[in-house]
Coordinates of C-alpha atoms and ligand atoms in Angstrom, one line a residue:
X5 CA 213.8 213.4 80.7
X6 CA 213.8 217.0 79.5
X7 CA 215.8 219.2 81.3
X8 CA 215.2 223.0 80.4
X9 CA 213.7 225.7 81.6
X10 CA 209.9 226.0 81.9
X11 CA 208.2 228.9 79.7
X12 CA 204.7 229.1 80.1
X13 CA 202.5 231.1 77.3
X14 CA 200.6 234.6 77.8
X15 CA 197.2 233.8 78.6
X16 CA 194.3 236.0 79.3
X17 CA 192.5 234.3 82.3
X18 CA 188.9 234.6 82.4
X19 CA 188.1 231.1 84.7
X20 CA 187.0 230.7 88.1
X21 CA 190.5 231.5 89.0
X22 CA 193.6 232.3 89.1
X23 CA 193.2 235.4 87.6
X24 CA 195.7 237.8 85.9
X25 CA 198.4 239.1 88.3
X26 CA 199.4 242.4 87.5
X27 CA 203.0 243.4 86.8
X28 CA 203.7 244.8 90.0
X29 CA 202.9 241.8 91.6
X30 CA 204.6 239.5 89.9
X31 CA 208.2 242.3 90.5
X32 CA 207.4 242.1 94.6
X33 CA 207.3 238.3 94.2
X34 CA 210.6 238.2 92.4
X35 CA 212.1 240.7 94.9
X36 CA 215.5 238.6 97.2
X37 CA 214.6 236.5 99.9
X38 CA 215.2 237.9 103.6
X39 CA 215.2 235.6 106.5
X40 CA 210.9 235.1 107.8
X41 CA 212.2 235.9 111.3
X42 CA 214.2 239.3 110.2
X43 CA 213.1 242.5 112.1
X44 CA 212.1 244.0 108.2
X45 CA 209.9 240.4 107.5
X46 CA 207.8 241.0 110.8
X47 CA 207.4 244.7 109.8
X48 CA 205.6 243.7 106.7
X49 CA 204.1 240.5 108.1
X50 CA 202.6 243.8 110.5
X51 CA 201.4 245.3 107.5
X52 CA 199.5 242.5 105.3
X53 CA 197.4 241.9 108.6
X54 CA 196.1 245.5 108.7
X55 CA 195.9 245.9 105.0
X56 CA 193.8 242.1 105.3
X57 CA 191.5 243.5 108.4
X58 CA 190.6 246.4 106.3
X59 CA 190.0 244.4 103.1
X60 CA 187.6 242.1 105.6
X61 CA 186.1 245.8 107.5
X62 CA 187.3 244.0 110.6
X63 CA 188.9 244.7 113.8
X64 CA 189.3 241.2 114.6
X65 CA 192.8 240.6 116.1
X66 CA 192.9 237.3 114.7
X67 CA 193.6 238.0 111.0
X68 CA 196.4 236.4 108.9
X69 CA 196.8 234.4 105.7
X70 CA 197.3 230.9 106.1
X71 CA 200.6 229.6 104.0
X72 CA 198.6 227.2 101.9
X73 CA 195.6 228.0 99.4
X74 CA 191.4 228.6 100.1
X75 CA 190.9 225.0 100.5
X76 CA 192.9 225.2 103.6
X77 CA 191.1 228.4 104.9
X78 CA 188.3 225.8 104.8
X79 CA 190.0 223.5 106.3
X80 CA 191.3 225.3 109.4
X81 CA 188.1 227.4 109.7
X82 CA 186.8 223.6 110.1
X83 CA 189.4 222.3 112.7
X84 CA 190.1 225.3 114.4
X85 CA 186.0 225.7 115.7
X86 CA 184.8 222.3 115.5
X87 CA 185.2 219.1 117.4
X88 CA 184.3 215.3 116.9
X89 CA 180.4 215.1 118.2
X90 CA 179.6 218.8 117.7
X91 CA 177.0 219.5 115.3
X92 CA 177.1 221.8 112.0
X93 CA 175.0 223.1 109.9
X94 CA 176.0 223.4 106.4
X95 CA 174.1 224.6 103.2
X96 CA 174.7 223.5 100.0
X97 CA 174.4 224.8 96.7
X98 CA 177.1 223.6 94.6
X99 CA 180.9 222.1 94.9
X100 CA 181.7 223.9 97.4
X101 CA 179.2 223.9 100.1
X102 CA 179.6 219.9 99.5
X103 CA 183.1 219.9 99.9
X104 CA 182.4 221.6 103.7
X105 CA 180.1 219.0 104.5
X106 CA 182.5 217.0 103.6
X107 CA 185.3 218.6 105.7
X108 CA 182.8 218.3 108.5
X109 CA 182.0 214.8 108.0
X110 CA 186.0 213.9 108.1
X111 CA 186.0 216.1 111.6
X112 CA 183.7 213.3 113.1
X113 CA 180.9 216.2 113.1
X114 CA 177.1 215.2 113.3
X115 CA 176.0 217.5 110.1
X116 CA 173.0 218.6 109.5
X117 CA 172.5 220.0 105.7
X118 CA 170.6 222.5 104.0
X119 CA 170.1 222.0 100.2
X120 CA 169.3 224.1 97.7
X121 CA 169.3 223.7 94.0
X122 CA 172.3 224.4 92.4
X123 CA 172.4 227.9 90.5
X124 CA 170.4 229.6 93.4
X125 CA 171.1 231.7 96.2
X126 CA 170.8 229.5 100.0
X127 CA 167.3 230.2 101.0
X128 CA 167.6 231.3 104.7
X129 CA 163.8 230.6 105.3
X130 CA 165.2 226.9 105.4
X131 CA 168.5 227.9 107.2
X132 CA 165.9 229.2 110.2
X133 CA 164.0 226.3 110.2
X134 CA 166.9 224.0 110.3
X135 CA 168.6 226.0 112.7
X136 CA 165.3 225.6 114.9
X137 CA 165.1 221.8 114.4
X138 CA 168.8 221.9 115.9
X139 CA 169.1 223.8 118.6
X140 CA 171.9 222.2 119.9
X141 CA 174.2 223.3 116.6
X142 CA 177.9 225.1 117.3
X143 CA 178.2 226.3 113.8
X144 CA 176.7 227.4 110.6
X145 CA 178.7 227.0 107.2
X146 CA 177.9 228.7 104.0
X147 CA 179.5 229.9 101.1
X148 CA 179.4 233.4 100.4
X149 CA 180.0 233.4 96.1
X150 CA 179.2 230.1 94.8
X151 CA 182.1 229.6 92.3
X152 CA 180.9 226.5 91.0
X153 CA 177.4 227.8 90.1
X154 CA 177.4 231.7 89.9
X155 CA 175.3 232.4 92.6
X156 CA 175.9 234.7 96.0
X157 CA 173.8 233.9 99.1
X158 CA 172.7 237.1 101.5
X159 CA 175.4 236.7 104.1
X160 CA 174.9 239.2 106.0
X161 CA 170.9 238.0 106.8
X162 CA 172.6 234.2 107.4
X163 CA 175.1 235.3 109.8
X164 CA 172.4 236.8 111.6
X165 CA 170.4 233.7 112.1
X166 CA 173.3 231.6 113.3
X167 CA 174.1 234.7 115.7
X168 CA 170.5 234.5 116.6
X169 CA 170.7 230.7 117.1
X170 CA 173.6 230.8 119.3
X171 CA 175.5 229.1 116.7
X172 CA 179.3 230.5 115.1
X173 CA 178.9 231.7 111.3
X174 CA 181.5 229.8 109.0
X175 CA 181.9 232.0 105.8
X176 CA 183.8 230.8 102.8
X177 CA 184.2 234.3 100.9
X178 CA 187.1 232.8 98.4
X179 CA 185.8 234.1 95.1
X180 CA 183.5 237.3 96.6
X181 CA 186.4 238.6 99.0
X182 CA 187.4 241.7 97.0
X183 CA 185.2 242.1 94.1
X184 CA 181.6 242.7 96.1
X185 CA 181.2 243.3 100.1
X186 CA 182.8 240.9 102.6
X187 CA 182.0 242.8 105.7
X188 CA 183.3 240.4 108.7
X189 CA 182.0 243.1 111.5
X190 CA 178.9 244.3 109.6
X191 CA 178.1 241.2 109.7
X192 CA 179.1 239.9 112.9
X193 CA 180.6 236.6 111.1
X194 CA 183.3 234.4 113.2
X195 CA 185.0 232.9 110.5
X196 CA 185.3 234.3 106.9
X197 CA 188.0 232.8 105.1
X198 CA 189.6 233.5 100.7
X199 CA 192.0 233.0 98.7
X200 CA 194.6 235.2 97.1
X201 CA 194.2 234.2 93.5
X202 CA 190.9 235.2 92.7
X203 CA 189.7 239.1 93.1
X204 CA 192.5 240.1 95.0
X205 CA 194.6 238.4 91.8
X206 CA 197.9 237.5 94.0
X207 CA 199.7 234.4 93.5
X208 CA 197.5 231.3 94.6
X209 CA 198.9 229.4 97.8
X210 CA 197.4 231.9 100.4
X211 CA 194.4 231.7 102.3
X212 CA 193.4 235.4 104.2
X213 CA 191.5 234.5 107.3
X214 CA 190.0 236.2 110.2
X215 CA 188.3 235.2 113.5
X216 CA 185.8 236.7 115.7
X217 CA 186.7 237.1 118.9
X218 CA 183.6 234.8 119.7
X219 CA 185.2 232.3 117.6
X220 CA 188.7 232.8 119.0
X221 CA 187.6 232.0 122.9
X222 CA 186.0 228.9 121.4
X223 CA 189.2 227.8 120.3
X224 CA 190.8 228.4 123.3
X225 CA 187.9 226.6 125.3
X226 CA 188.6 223.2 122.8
X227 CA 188.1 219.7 125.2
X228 CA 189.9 217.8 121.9
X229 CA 193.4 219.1 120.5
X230 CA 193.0 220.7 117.1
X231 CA 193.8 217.6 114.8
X232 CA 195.5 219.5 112.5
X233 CA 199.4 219.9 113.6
X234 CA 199.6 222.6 111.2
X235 CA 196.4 224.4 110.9
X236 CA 195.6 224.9 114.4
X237 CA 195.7 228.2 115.4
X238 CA 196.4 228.3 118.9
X239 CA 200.1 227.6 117.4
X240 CA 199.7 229.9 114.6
X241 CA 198.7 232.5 116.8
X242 CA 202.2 232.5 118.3
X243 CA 203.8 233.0 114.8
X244 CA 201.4 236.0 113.6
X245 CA 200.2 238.2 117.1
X246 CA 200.8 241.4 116.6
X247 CA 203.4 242.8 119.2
X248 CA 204.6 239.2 121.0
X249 CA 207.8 237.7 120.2
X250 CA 207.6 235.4 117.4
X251 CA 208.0 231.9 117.6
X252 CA 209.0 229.9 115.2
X253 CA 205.8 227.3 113.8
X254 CA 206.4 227.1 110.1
X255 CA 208.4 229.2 107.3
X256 CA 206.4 231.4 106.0
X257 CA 206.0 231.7 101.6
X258 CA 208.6 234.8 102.1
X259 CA 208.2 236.0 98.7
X260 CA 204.6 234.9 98.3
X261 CA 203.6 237.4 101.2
X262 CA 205.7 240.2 99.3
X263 CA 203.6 239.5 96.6
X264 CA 200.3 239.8 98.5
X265 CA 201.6 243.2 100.6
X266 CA 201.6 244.5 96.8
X267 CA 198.2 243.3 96.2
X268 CA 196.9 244.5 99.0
X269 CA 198.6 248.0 98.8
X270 CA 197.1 248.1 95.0
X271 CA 193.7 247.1 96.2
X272 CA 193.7 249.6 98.6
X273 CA 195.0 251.9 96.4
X274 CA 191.9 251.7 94.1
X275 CA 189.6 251.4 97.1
X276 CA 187.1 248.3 98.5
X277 CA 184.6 250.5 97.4
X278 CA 186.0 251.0 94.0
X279 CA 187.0 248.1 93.2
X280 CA 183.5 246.3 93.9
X281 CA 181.6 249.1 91.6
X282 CA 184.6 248.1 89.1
X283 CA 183.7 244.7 89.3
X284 CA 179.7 245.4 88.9
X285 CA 180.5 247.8 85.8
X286 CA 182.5 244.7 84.0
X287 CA 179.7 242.4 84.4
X288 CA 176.8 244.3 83.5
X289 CA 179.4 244.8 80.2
X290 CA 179.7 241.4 79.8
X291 CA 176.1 240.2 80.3
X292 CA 174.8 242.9 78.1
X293 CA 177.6 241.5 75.5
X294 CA 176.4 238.0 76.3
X295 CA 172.8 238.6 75.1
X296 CA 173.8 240.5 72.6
X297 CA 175.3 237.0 71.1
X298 CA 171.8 235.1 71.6
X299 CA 173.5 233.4 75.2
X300 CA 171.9 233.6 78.0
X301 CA 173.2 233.5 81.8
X302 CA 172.0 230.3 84.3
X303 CA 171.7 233.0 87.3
X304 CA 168.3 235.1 88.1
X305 CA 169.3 238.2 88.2
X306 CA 169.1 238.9 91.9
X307 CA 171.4 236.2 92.9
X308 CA 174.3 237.0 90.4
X309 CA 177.8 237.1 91.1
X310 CA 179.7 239.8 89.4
X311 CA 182.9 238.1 89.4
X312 CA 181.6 234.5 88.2
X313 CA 179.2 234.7 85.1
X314 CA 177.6 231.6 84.3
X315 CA 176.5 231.1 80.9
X316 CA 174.2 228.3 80.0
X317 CA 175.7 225.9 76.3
X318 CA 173.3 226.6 73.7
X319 CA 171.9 223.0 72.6
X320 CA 174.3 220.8 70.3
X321 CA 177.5 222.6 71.2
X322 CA 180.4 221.0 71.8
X323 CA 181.5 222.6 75.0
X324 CA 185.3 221.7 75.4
X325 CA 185.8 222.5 71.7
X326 CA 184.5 225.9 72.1
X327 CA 187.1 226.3 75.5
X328 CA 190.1 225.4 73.3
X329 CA 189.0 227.3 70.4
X330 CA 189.2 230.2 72.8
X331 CA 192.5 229.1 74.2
X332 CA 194.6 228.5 71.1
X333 CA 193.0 231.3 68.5
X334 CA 192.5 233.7 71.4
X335 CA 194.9 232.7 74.4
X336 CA 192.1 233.5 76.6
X337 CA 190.5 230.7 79.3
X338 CA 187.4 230.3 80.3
X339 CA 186.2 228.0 82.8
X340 CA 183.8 224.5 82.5
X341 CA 181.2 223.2 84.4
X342 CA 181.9 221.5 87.8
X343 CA 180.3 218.2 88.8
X344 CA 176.6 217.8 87.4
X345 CA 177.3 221.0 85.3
X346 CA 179.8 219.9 83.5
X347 CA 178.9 220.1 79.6
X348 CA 176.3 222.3 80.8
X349 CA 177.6 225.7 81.2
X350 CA 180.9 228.1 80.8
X351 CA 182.0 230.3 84.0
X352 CA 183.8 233.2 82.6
X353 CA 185.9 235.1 85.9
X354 CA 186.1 238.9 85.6
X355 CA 188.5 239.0 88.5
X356 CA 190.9 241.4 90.1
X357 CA 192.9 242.6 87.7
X358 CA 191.6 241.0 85.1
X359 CA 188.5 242.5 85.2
X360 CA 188.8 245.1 82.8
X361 CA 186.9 246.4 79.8
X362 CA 189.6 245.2 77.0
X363 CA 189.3 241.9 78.4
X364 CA 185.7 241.6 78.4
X365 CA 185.6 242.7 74.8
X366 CA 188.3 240.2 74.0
X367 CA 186.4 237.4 75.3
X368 CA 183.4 238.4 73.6
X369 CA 185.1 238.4 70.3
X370 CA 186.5 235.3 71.6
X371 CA 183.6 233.2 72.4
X372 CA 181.7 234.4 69.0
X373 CA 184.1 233.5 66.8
X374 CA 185.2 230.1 68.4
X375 CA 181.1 229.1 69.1
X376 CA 180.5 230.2 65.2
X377 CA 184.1 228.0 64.4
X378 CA 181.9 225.3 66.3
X379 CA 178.8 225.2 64.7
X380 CA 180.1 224.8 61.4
Ligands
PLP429 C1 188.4 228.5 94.6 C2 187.5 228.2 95.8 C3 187.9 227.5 96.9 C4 189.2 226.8 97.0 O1 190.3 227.6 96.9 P1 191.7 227.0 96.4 O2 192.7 228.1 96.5 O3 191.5 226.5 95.0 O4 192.1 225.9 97.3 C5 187.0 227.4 98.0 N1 185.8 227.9 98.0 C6 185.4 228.6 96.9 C7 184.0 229.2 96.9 C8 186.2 228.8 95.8 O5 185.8 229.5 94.7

């Protein structure tokens, strides 16, 4: 056994996440420890929920990050609204749609699915039908950003179906929360849940989530018990409401929260607004830089995510040689192909505060030189 301490390398990360924290960031997470029921912890535990309603353009009382990363946003979102024998509808167009069907599956849900290929944006002509053929559905679940493929689906047009249908909307906005519009009221979504490490570029191990006030009286009208002892919200409630004394459920990531007030006060700094056009700028940069090299991107143009580029392997390249070219010549990572697109295509992130002209040049030179390094 080695016993010393861990240094890890300067990277420049351009994957599907986590993205580059920023400085100040990192000094807020490093700041001491105070007790997570002290007077000064509740003020700022205050704070990061009106700094996250605003990053969400909600008013929904229920907002809060769950201690524990996006896959447990999904997971409570999930456990908090559904119960064994409800019915859910749940589009899929890559990893991540599958993987709520599968969380509904697991919560003894009858689920009814809407595929779409992977790559495209969830088409909600079939959302209405399938909605139609169920009437009896509690819930629709989508992803807002497809990480896995590149894509965004029109969430604001698929929240209005399941409003329309009578059903709860289910939003997974983990990779679009920050860098393009996530407009919870807008919207009129119940559930949008994210994740800290992507555009909002805070440490991973959060998950920002809000509910509707629809979707917080059907919690409280559960027949079941939420099966999850530490996810269900009716006890999480009691540890993050505004104004009531604070009980004690779990202890909360102290200095990972002082890390994301930062975040959230430099993100609101810049400006939603800002930050999205910032975003938007980058990509067009890149994608113009892409083509430029002869590559070309899997999205159309319509449905493209401007925090998750998707860039098809040109024919007989060796895909993971080209990833650690880039890492040990450049230091910079880029992300692979999930499931069936594995081998297939690269996902460079231009998230947060990594999304920035210098490093969207870098990784151009990057991937050039390490695809020409390749060929030879
Ligand atoms: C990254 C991601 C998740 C999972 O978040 P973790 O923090 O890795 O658990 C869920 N959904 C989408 C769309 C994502 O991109």
């Amino acid at each position: 056994m080695k016993v010393q301490s861990f240094t890890p390398p300067q990277r420049i990360l351009m994957g599907a996440g986590p993205s580059d924290i920023h400085p100040r960031v990192l000094a807020a997470l490093s700041r001491p420890t105070i007790g997570h029921l002290d007077p000064e912890f509740i003020r700022l535990m205050d704070e990061v929920k009106e700094m996250l309603q605003a990053s969400f353009f909600t008013e929904n009382a229920l907002t809060l990050p769950i201690s524990a990363p996006g896959s447990a946003g999904m997971e409570a979102a999930f456990a908090n609204l559904l119960e064994p024998g409800d019915k859910v509808v749940v589009c899929v167009n890559g990893v991540f749609g599958q993987r709520m069907a599968a969380n509904a599956v697991r919560m003894g849900c009858e689920v009814a699915l809407v595929e779409e290929e992977w790559g495209k944006a969830v088409d909600p002509q079939k959302v209405a039908d399938t909605l139609a053929r169920h009437q009896d559905a509690k819930v629709l679940a989508f992803v807002h950003a497809e990480t896995s493929t590149g894509a965004a689906s029109d969430a604001q047009t698929l929240c209005r179906l399941a409003g329309e249908h009578g059903c709860l909307s289910l939003v997974d906005a983990v990779t679009s929360w920050c860098g393009m519009p996530v407009l919870a009221d807008d919207w009129q979504a119940d559930v949008v849940y994210s994740g800290t490490q992507k555009c909002l570029s805070c440490v991973s191990g959060l998950s920002p989530i809000t509910f509707s006030e629809r979707a917080r009286q059907a919690i409280l009208e559960r027949r079941h018990p939420i099966q999850s002892w530490f996810l269900d919200m009716q006890l999480v409630m009691g540890y993050w409401q505004e104004g009531e004394q604070r009980v004690y459920h779990h202890t909360a990531p102290i200095n990972a929260l002082f890390a994301l007030h930062e975040a959230l006060v430099m993100l609101l700094e810049e400006g939603l607004e800002q930050s999205w056009a910032r975003h938007w700028a980058m990509h067009e940069r890149l994608r113009d830089g892409l083509e430029s090299l002869g590559l070309e991107l899997m999205v159309e143009p319509a449905a493209r995510l401007p925090m998750l580029n998707v860039v098809k392997i040109p024919e007989g390249v060796d895909d993971a040689r080209v990833r650690s070219l880039m890492l040990e010549d450049f230091g910079l990572e880029i992300s692979a192909g999930l499931g069936p697109m594995k081998g297939k295509i690269w996902r460079i992130g231009l998230m947060g505060n990594g999304c920035r002209p210098d490093h969207v040049d870098r990784c151009l030179e990057a991937l050039s030189a390490s695809l020409s390094k390749a060929r030879r």
